[in-house]
CSV table of C-alpha atoms in Angstrom, one decimal:
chain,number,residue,atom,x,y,z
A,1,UNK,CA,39.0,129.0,83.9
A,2,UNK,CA,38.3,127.3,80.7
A,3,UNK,CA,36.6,129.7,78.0
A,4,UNK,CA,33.1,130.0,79.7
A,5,UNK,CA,30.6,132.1,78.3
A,6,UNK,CA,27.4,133.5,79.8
A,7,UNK,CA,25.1,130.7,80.0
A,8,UNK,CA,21.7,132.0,78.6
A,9,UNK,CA,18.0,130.5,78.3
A,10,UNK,CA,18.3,131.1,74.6
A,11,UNK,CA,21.0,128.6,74.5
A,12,UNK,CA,19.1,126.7,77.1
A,13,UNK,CA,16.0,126.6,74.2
A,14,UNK,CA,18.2,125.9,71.2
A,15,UNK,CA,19.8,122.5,73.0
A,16,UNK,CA,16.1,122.0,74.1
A,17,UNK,CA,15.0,121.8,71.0
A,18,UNK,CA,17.1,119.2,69.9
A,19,UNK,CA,17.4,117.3,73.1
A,20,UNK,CA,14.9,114.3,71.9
A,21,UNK,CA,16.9,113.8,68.3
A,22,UNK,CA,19.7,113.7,70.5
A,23,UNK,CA,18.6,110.7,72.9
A,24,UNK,CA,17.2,108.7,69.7
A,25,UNK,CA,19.9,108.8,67.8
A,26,UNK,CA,21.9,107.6,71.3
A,27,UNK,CA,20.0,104.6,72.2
A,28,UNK,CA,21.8,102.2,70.0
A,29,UNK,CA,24.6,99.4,69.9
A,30,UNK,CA,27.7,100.9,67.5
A,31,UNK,CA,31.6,101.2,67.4
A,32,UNK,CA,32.5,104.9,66.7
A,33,UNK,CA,32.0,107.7,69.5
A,34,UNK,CA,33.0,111.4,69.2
A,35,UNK,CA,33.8,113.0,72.6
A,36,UNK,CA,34.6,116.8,72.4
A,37,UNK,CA,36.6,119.0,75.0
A,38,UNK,CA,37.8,122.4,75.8
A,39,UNK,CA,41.3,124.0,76.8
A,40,UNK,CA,41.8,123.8,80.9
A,41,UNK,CA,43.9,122.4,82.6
A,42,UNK,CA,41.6,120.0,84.2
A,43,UNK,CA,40.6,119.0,80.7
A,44,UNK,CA,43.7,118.8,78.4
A,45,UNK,CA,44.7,115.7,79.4
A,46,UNK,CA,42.1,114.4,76.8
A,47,UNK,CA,44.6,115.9,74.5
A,48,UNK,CA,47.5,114.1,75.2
A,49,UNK,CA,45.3,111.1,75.5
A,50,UNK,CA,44.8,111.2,71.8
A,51,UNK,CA,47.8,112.3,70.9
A,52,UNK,CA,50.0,110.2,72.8
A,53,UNK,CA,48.3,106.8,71.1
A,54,UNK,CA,46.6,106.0,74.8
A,55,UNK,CA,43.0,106.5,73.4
A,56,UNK,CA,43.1,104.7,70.7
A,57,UNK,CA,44.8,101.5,72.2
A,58,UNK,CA,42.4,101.4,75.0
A,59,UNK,CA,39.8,101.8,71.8
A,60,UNK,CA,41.1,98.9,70.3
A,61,UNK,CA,40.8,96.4,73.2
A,62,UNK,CA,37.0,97.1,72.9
A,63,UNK,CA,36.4,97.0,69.6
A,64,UNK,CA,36.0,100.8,69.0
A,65,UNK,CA,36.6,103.7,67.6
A,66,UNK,CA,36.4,106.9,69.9
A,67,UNK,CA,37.5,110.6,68.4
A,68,UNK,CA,38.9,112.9,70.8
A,69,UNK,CA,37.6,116.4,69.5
A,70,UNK,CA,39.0,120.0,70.4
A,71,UNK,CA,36.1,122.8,70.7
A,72,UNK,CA,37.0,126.2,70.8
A,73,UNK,CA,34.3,127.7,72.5
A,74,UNK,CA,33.4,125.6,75.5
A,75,UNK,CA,29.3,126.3,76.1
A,76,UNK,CA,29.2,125.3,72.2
A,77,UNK,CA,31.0,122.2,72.7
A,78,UNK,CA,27.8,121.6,75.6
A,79,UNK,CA,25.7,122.5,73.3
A,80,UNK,CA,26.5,120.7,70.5
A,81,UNK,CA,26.6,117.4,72.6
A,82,UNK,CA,23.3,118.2,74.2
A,83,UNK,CA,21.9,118.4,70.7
A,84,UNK,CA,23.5,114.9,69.8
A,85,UNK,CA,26.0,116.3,67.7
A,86,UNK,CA,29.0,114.7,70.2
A,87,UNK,CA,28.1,111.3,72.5
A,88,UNK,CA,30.7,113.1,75.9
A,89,UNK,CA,31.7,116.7,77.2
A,90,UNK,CA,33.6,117.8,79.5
A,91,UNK,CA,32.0,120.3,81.8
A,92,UNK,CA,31.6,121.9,85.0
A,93,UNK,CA,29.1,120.4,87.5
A,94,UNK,CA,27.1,123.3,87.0
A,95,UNK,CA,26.9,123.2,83.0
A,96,UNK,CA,26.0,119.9,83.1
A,97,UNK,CA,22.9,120.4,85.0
A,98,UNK,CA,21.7,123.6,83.6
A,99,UNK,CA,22.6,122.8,80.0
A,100,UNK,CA,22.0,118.9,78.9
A,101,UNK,CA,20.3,117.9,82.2
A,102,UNK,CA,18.2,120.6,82.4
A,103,UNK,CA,17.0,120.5,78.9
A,104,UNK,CA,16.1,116.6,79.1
A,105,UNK,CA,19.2,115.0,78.2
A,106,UNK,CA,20.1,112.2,80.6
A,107,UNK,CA,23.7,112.3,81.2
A,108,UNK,CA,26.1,110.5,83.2
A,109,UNK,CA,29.4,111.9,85.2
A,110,UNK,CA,31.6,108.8,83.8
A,111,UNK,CA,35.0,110.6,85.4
A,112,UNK,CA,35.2,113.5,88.1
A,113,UNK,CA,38.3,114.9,87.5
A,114,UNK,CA,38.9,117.3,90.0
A,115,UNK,CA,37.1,119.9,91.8
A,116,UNK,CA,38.4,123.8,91.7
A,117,UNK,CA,40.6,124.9,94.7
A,118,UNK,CA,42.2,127.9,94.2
A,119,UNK,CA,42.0,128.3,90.5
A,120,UNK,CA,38.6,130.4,90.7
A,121,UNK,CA,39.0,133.7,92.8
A,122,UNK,CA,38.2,137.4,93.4
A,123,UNK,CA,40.5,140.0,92.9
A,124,UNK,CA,39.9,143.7,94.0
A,125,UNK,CA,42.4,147.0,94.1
A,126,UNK,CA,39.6,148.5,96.5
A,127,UNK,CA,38.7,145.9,98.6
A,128,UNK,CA,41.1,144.0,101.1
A,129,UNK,CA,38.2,141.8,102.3
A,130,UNK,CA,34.7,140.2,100.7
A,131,UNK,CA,32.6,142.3,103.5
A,132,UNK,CA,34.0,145.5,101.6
A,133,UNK,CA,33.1,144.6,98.5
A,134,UNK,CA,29.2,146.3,99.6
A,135,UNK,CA,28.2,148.9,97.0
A,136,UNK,CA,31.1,148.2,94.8
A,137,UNK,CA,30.8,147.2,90.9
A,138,UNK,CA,32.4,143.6,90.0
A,139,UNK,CA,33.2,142.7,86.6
A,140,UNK,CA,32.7,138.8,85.9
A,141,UNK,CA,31.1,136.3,83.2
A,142,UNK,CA,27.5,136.4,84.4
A,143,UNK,CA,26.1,133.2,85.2
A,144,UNK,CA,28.8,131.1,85.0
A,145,UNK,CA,30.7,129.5,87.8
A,146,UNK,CA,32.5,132.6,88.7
A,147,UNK,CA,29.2,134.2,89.2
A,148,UNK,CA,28.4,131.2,91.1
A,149,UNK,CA,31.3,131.7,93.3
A,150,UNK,CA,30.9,135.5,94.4
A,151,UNK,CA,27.0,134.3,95.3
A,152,UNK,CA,29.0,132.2,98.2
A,153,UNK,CA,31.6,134.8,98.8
A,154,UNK,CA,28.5,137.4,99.7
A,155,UNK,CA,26.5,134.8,101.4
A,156,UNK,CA,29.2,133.5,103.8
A,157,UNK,CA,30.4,137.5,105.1
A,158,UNK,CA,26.8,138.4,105.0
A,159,UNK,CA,26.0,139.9,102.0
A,160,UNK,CA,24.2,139.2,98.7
A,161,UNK,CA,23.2,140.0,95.0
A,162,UNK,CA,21.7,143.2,95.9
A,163,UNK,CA,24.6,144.7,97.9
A,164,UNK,CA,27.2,145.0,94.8
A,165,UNK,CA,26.7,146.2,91.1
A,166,UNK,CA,27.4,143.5,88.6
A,167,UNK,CA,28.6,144.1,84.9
A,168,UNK,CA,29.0,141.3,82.2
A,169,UNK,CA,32.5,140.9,81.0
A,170,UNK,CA,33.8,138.7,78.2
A,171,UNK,CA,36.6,136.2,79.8
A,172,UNK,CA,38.6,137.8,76.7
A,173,UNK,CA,38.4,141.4,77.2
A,174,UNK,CA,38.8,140.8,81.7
A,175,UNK,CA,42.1,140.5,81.7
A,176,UNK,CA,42.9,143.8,80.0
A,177,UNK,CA,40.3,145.4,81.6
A,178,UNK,CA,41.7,144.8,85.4
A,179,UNK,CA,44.9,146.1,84.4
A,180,UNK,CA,43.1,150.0,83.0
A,181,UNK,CA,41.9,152.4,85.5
A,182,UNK,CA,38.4,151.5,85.4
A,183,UNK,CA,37.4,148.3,86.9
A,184,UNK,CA,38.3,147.7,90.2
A,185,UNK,CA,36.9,144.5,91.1
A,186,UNK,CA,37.1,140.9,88.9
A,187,UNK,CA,35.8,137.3,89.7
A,188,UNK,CA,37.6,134.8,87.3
A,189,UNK,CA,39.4,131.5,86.7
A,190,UNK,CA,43.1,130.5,85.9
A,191,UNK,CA,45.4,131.1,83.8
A,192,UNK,CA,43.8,134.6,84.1
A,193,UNK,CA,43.4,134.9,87.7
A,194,UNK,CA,46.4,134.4,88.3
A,195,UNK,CA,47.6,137.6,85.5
A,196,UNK,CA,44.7,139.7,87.1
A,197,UNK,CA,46.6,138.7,90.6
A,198,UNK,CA,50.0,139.9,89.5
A,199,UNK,CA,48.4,143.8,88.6
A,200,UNK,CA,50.2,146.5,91.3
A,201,UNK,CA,47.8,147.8,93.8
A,202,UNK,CA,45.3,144.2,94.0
A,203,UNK,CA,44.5,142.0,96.2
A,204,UNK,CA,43.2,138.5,96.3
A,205,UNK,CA,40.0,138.3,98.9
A,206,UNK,CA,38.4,134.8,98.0
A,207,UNK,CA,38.9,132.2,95.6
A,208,UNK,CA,37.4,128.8,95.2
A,209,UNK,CA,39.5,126.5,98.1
A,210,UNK,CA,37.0,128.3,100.7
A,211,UNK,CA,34.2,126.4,98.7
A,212,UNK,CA,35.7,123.1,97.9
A,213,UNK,CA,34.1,120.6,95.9
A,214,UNK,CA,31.4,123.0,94.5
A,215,UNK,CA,33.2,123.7,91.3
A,216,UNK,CA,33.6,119.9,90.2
A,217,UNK,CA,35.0,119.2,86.3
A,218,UNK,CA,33.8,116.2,84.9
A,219,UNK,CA,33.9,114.0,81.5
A,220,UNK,CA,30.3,113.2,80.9
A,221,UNK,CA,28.9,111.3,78.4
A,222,UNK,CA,25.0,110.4,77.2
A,223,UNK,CA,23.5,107.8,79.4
A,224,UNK,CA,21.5,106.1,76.8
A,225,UNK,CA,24.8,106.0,75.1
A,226,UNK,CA,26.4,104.7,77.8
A,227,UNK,CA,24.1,101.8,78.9
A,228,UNK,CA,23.8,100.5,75.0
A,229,UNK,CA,27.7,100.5,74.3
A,230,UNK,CA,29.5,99.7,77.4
A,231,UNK,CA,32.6,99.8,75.9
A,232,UNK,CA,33.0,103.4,76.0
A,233,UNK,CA,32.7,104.0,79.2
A,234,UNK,CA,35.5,101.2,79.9
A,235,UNK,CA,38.0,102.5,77.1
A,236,UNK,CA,37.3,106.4,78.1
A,237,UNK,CA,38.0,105.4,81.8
A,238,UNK,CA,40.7,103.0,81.0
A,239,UNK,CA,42.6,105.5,79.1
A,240,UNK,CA,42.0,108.3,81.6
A,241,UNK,CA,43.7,107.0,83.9
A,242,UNK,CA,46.5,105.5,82.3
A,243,UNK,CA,47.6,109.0,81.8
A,244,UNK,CA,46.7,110.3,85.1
A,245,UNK,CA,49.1,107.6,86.5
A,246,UNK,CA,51.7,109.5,84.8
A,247,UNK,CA,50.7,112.6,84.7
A,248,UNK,CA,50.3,113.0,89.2
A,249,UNK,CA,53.8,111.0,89.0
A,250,UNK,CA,57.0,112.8,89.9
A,251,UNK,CA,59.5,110.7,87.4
A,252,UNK,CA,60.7,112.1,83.9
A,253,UNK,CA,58.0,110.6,82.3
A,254,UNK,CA,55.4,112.8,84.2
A,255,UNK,CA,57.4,115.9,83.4
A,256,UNK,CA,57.4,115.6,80.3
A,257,UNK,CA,53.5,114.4,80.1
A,258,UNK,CA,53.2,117.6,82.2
A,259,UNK,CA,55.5,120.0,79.8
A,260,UNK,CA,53.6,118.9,76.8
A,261,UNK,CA,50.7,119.8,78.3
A,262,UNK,CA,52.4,123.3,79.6
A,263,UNK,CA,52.9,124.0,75.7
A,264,UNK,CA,49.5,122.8,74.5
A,265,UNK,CA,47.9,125.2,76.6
A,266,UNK,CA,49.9,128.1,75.9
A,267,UNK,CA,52.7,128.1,79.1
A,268,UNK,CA,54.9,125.7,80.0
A,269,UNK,CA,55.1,123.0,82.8
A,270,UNK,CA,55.9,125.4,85.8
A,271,UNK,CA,53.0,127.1,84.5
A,272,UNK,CA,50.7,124.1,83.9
A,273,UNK,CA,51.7,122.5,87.5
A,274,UNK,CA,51.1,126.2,89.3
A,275,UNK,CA,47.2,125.4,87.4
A,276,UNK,CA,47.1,121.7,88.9
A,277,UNK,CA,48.2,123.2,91.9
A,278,UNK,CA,45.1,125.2,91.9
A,279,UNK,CA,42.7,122.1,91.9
A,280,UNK,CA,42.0,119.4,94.1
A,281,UNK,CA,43.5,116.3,91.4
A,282,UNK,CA,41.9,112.7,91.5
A,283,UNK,CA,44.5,111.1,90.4
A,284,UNK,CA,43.4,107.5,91.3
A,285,UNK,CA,39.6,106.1,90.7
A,286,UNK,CA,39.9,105.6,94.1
A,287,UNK,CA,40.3,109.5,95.1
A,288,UNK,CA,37.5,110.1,93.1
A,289,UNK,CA,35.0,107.5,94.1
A,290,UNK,CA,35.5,108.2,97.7
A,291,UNK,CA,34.9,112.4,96.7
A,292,UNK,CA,31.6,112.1,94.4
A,293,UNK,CA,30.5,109.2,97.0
A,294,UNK,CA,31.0,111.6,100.1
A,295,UNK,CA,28.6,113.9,102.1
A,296,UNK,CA,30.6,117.1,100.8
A,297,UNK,CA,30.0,116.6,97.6
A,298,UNK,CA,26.3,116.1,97.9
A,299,UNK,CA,25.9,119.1,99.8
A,300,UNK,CA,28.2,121.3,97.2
A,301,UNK,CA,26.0,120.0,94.4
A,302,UNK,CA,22.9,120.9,96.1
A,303,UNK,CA,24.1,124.3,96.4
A,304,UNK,CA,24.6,124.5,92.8
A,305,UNK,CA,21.2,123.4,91.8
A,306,UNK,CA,19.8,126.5,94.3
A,307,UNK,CA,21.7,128.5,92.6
A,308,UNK,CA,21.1,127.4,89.2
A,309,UNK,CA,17.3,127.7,90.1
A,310,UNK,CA,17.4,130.9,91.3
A,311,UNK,CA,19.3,132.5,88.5
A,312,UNK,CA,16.8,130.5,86.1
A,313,UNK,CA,19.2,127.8,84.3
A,314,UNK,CA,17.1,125.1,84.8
A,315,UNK,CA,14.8,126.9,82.2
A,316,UNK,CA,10.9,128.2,82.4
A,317,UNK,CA,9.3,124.3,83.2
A,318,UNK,CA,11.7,124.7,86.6
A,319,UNK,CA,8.7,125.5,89.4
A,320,UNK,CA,11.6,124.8,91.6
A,321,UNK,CA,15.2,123.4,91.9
A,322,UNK,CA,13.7,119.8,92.4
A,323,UNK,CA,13.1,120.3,88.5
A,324,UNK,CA,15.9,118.0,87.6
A,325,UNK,CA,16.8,114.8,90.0
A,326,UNK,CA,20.8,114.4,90.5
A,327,UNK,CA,21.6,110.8,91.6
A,328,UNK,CA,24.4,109.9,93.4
A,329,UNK,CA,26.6,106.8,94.5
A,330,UNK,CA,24.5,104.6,96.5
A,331,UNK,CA,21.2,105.6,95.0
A,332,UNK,CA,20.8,108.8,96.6
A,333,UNK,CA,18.9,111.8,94.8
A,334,UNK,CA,18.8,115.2,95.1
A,335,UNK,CA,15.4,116.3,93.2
A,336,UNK,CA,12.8,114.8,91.5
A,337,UNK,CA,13.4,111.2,91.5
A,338,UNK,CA,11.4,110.8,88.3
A,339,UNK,CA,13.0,113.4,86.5
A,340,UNK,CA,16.7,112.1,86.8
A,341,UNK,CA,19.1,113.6,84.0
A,342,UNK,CA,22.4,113.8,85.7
A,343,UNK,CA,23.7,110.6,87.3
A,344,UNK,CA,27.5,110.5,89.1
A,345,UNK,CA,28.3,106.7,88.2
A,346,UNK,CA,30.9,105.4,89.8
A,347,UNK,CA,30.7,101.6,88.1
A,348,UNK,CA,33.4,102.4,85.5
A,349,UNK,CA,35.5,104.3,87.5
A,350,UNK,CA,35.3,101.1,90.3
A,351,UNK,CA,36.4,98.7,87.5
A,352,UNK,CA,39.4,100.7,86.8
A,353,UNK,CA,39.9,100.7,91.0
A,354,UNK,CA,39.6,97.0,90.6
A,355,UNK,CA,41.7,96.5,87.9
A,356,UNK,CA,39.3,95.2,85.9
A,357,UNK,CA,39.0,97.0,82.5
């Protein structure tokens, strides 16, 4: 998937730390934003947002100025906007809890995206099956959502943790790794799944459409940010989906929004629509409110908090994965309702439904 890294509680700590300067310097009116993003293909549509003149039109209308930044290391670019350093991220469901929520931040899931299905998987040369992955050694980015998703591979054939042998494995060096003698077993994301998949002799046992809507990608942004300056959320939403409109549209101009794309993350637009075809696309405000507002996707996200709990991400205060409250269209919380740091808002994403942005 995008480039992940092993989520640690030293990380955890550092945006900890800085999580108070953060909010404080968030909590006022002004008219310049910095929203920072990493390569996937769920994400790099914020690219051609900027680059096509979208975002800074639907800037203009409100008075703003928002900068569209590209961060090459994608738990930095969380980092560095848990620490106040960026005012929206985008970011897996599961990084936005266990790195801004958890460390005090109060952020808000302005746009879900899409959720992962298919472009997260397993790929063995030994095993044909998940239930014969027992007592075999799996290469993988610990603790990140790949991590996440062999946890619900095991539990669903009746396995766990304990039954296989895990090793850390930079999402760099996987790849090459697979293809050698050695490893037998990966867990990873697209485009590399897909180049792990194509190795003689493997097989693909489980990927992420047999657990949709866990693996949700979202633009957040800083609530405090958000509830004193408006206007972002209305140009960021505005713009979002003046490009999805093309870029879900089979006419020339969504080709070539699609091609560009292809080539800005290093393939073309057969490659870049066999990613989208790996993810469940909102391309409509509509699609997406009626997702985030649904049973499925409460349930997924309470999964994710267990599992965020239990591997420690929600840091050492965490007695339990009520720690941090999650709230939810229609005011429902998963959590501590007192302790609320990760809010899906669908108000914004309504407006541009109504067409009234």
């Amino acid at each position: 998937m995008h480039l992940k890294k092993s989520l640690t509680l030293a990380l955890v700590a550092i945006a900890l730390t800085a999580a108070s300067l953060g909010s404080a310097q968030a909590a006022e009116k002004r008219d310049s934003f910095r929203i920072a993003w990493t390569i996937y293909a769920g994400w790099i549509p914020w690219d051609y947002v900027k680059t096509s003149g979208i975002m800074d039109k639907w800037a203009d209308k409100y008075g703003i100025d928002v900068e569209i930044v590209q961060i090459n290391d994608y738990i930095e670019s969380i980092n560095q906007y848990t620490t106040g350093q960026f005012d929206g991220v985008v970011a897996t469901s599961m990084d936005a809890l266990s790195i801004p929520a958890a460390s005090g931040v109060d952020t808000t899931a302005l746009i879900v995206g899409d959720y992962s299905n298919g472009n997260d998987g397993i790929v063995s040369k030994d095993a044909k099956s998940v239930a014969e992955l027992e007592g075999k050694t799996i290469n993988l980015v610990q603790l990140s959502v790949s991590h996440y998703l062999l946890a619900r591979a095991l539990e669903e054939n009746g396995l766990s943790e304990p039954d296989v042998n895990l090793v850390n494995t930079s999402d760099a060096d996987i790849v090459a790794a697979f293809q050698g003698n050695t490893v037998r077993t990966v867990v990873t994301w697209n485009p590399l799944l897909s180049t792990v998949a194509e190795t003689p002799g493997s097989h693909a046992i489980f990927d992420s459409s047999q657990i949709p809507g866990h693996i949700k990608d979202l633009t957040l942004v800083n609530t405090d940010t958000l509830e004193a300056n408006p206007a972002l959320g209305k140009a960021l939403v505005g713009a979002w989906y003046e490009m999805m409109t093309d870029l879900g549209a089979d006419t020339a101009k969504g080709r070539e929004v699609r091609a560009y794309l292809g080539e800005a993350s290093g393939t073309d637009r057969a490659g870049y629509e066999a990613q989208l075809d790996g993810m469940k696309m909102f391309y409509t405000p509509d699609a997406a409110i009626e997702f985030i507002s649904s049973d499925q996707a409460y349930e997924a996200m309470d999964s994710v908090r267990q599992f965020s709990f239990e591997k420690g991400l929600l840091g050492e205060g965490a007695a339990s994965a009520d720690f941090v409250g999650i709230e939810f269209p229609g005011g429902r919380v998963l959590g501590d309702e007192n302790n609320v740091n990760l809010r899906f808002d669908t108000s914004y994403m309504q407006m541009a439904a109504d067409d009234a942005l």
